[in-house]
């Protein structure tokens, strides 16, 4: 492993730690807020708040996700433009800032379109909620304001300023929690029915504080470096740059990612769409509560690892020719090994083709080792989650949410079996997005379309025909994840095979002893749970048994 690759892994480990701590802190705050809000909210209001949250997530996703993934695929080296060798970092930073403004410009348009679509499909019960229109407008303004921070975010991501990101998002999350709780409590004291307005106020506060922290730090840093947070010309070379602002290969890659983003978003947020279409507001609230609690581990631990791993794979696997982004027809391949060799020759007068090939082989081995380690760790965590989770989840929910949410406990038990699939799919798709060529991305998009049809069909059957409610939606999600995992695993294994590095499923699994003991513990807890009365003693028994199993692992 080269020093550069080791540095990538070290930086990633530090960044992942920051992101995990950020997620833990934000989820603890959100958890505390939920406990307060559950005393003031009905399942119907919680269901509508989840719809507005989906609205905001959709705007942000379609505006910025494809650009973020593409920027993580870019090389660390700059293309130069009119910048000299001493200004490589400056030129590279300006490129990502310029591209980030595409997301800023898309935000208002998407916010308006999705708001109109939401109002048109909303039923009478939803439209009758007090301050619904005002809440929707505030959510729209919040998403637009959050996108204004995108230039700062891409600079922080490019320079691996994970501490800044943690500071900005934790401060914003704290503000959202305080404003949401304060507004809900004020309304309760003054006997005002504000509907879901407290959530909208909190979301707007989140976006404003996020901008304050990001710009407060990045603006000062940019001024000292002589760079700009506004769009600036990078090069007059029209073959490599569009409008002298946007690097053409990255822009083309973003378009390819954007073409599949709708399908991927539908698969990721499809549960919220299906339950909004086929179930009552009460069922939507129950599912929202169960999924929020059920996905805590996925959001606190797996999501930060997935985000940082996408960057790790992109850097480790960016040196060989087969690892580069395949250019569109007629577009120069500025990231080929020849171009890199030329770039190095201009700086030190030597040709580094042999070193580049060795780095490529070393990068593949490092990426494979990193992937196997993560998958093995995920396997161990999955054993604990699926063994103890279905029994302990309803007991915990009964105490943190109250007896009025007992129905959500059974849904949360089923959700525990979905968590490992979410984790596995996330890390495999991070690998795919880091190395797939535009042609391969188009193939993935076609499969995504098939998966969307399968997900919609299974959801319709389970929700509408058999009326399984929230549990049926969890099962449909499991089917969706399983299909995506099979495709991604096939791609990853084939990719590594082409690079001369084999990947076996057995290498990623926990040992047979851990799996066997897990099956026995799960069976014992299932039998024991039939005699539970839901008191603290039952909770203590489950915790002790789960703790003993964790020690054995």
PDB file of N, CA and C in Angstrom, residues 60 125 176 185 319 355 373 384 452 507 518:
ATOM      1  N   UNK A  60     -33.975  18.211  -2.099  1.00  0.00           N
ATOM      2  CA  UNK A  60     -32.533  18.196  -1.885  1.00  0.00           C
ATOM      3  C   UNK A  60     -31.855  17.098  -2.695  1.00  0.00           C
ATOM      4  N   UNK A 125     -58.480  15.229   4.056  1.00  0.00           N
ATOM      5  CA  UNK A 125     -58.057  15.177   5.459  1.00  0.00           C
ATOM      6  C   UNK A 125     -56.733  15.905   5.660  1.00  0.00           C
ATOM      7  N   UNK A 176     -32.829  23.133  15.272  1.00  0.00           N
ATOM      8  CA  UNK A 176     -34.102  22.559  14.823  1.00  0.00           C
ATOM      9  C   UNK A 176     -34.857  21.924  15.977  1.00  0.00           C
ATOM     10  N   UNK A 185     -44.628  23.313  22.343  1.00  0.00           N
ATOM     11  CA  UNK A 185     -44.997  23.551  23.743  1.00  0.00           C
ATOM     12  C   UNK A 185     -45.771  24.856  23.878  1.00  0.00           C
ATOM     13  N   UNK A 319      -6.637   5.061 -10.065  1.00  0.00           N
ATOM     14  CA  UNK A 319      -5.322   5.188 -10.695  1.00  0.00           C
ATOM     15  C   UNK A 319      -5.153   4.362 -11.952  1.00  0.00           C
ATOM     16  N   UNK A 355       4.918   3.240 -12.087  1.00  0.00           N
ATOM     17  CA  UNK A 355       4.455   3.472 -10.722  1.00  0.00           C
ATOM     18  C   UNK A 355       2.948   3.537 -10.666  1.00  0.00           C
ATOM     19  N   UNK A 373     -13.511  -6.159   5.188  1.00  0.00           N
ATOM     20  CA  UNK A 373     -13.533  -5.814   6.615  1.00  0.00           C
ATOM     21  C   UNK A 373     -14.881  -5.211   7.016  1.00  0.00           C
ATOM     22  N   UNK A 384     -26.434  -9.478  15.890  1.00  0.00           N
ATOM     23  CA  UNK A 384     -26.968  -8.938  17.152  1.00  0.00           C
ATOM     24  C   UNK A 384     -28.329  -8.288  16.932  1.00  0.00           C
ATOM     25  N   UNK A 452     -37.854  -1.038  -9.350  1.00  0.00           N
ATOM     26  CA  UNK A 452     -38.957  -0.150  -8.969  1.00  0.00           C
ATOM     27  C   UNK A 452     -40.303  -0.806  -9.241  1.00  0.00           C
ATOM     28  N   UNK A 507     -15.881 -15.068   2.546  1.00  0.00           N
ATOM     29  CA  UNK A 507     -14.881 -14.228   3.211  1.00  0.00           C
ATOM     30  C   UNK A 507     -15.515 -13.117   4.041  1.00  0.00           C
ATOM     31  N   UNK A 518     -26.308 -17.484  17.373  1.00  0.00           N
ATOM     32  CA  UNK A 518     -27.319 -16.463  17.135  1.00  0.00           C
ATOM     33  C   UNK A 518     -28.689 -17.056  16.879  1.00  0.00           C
TER      34      UNK A 518
END
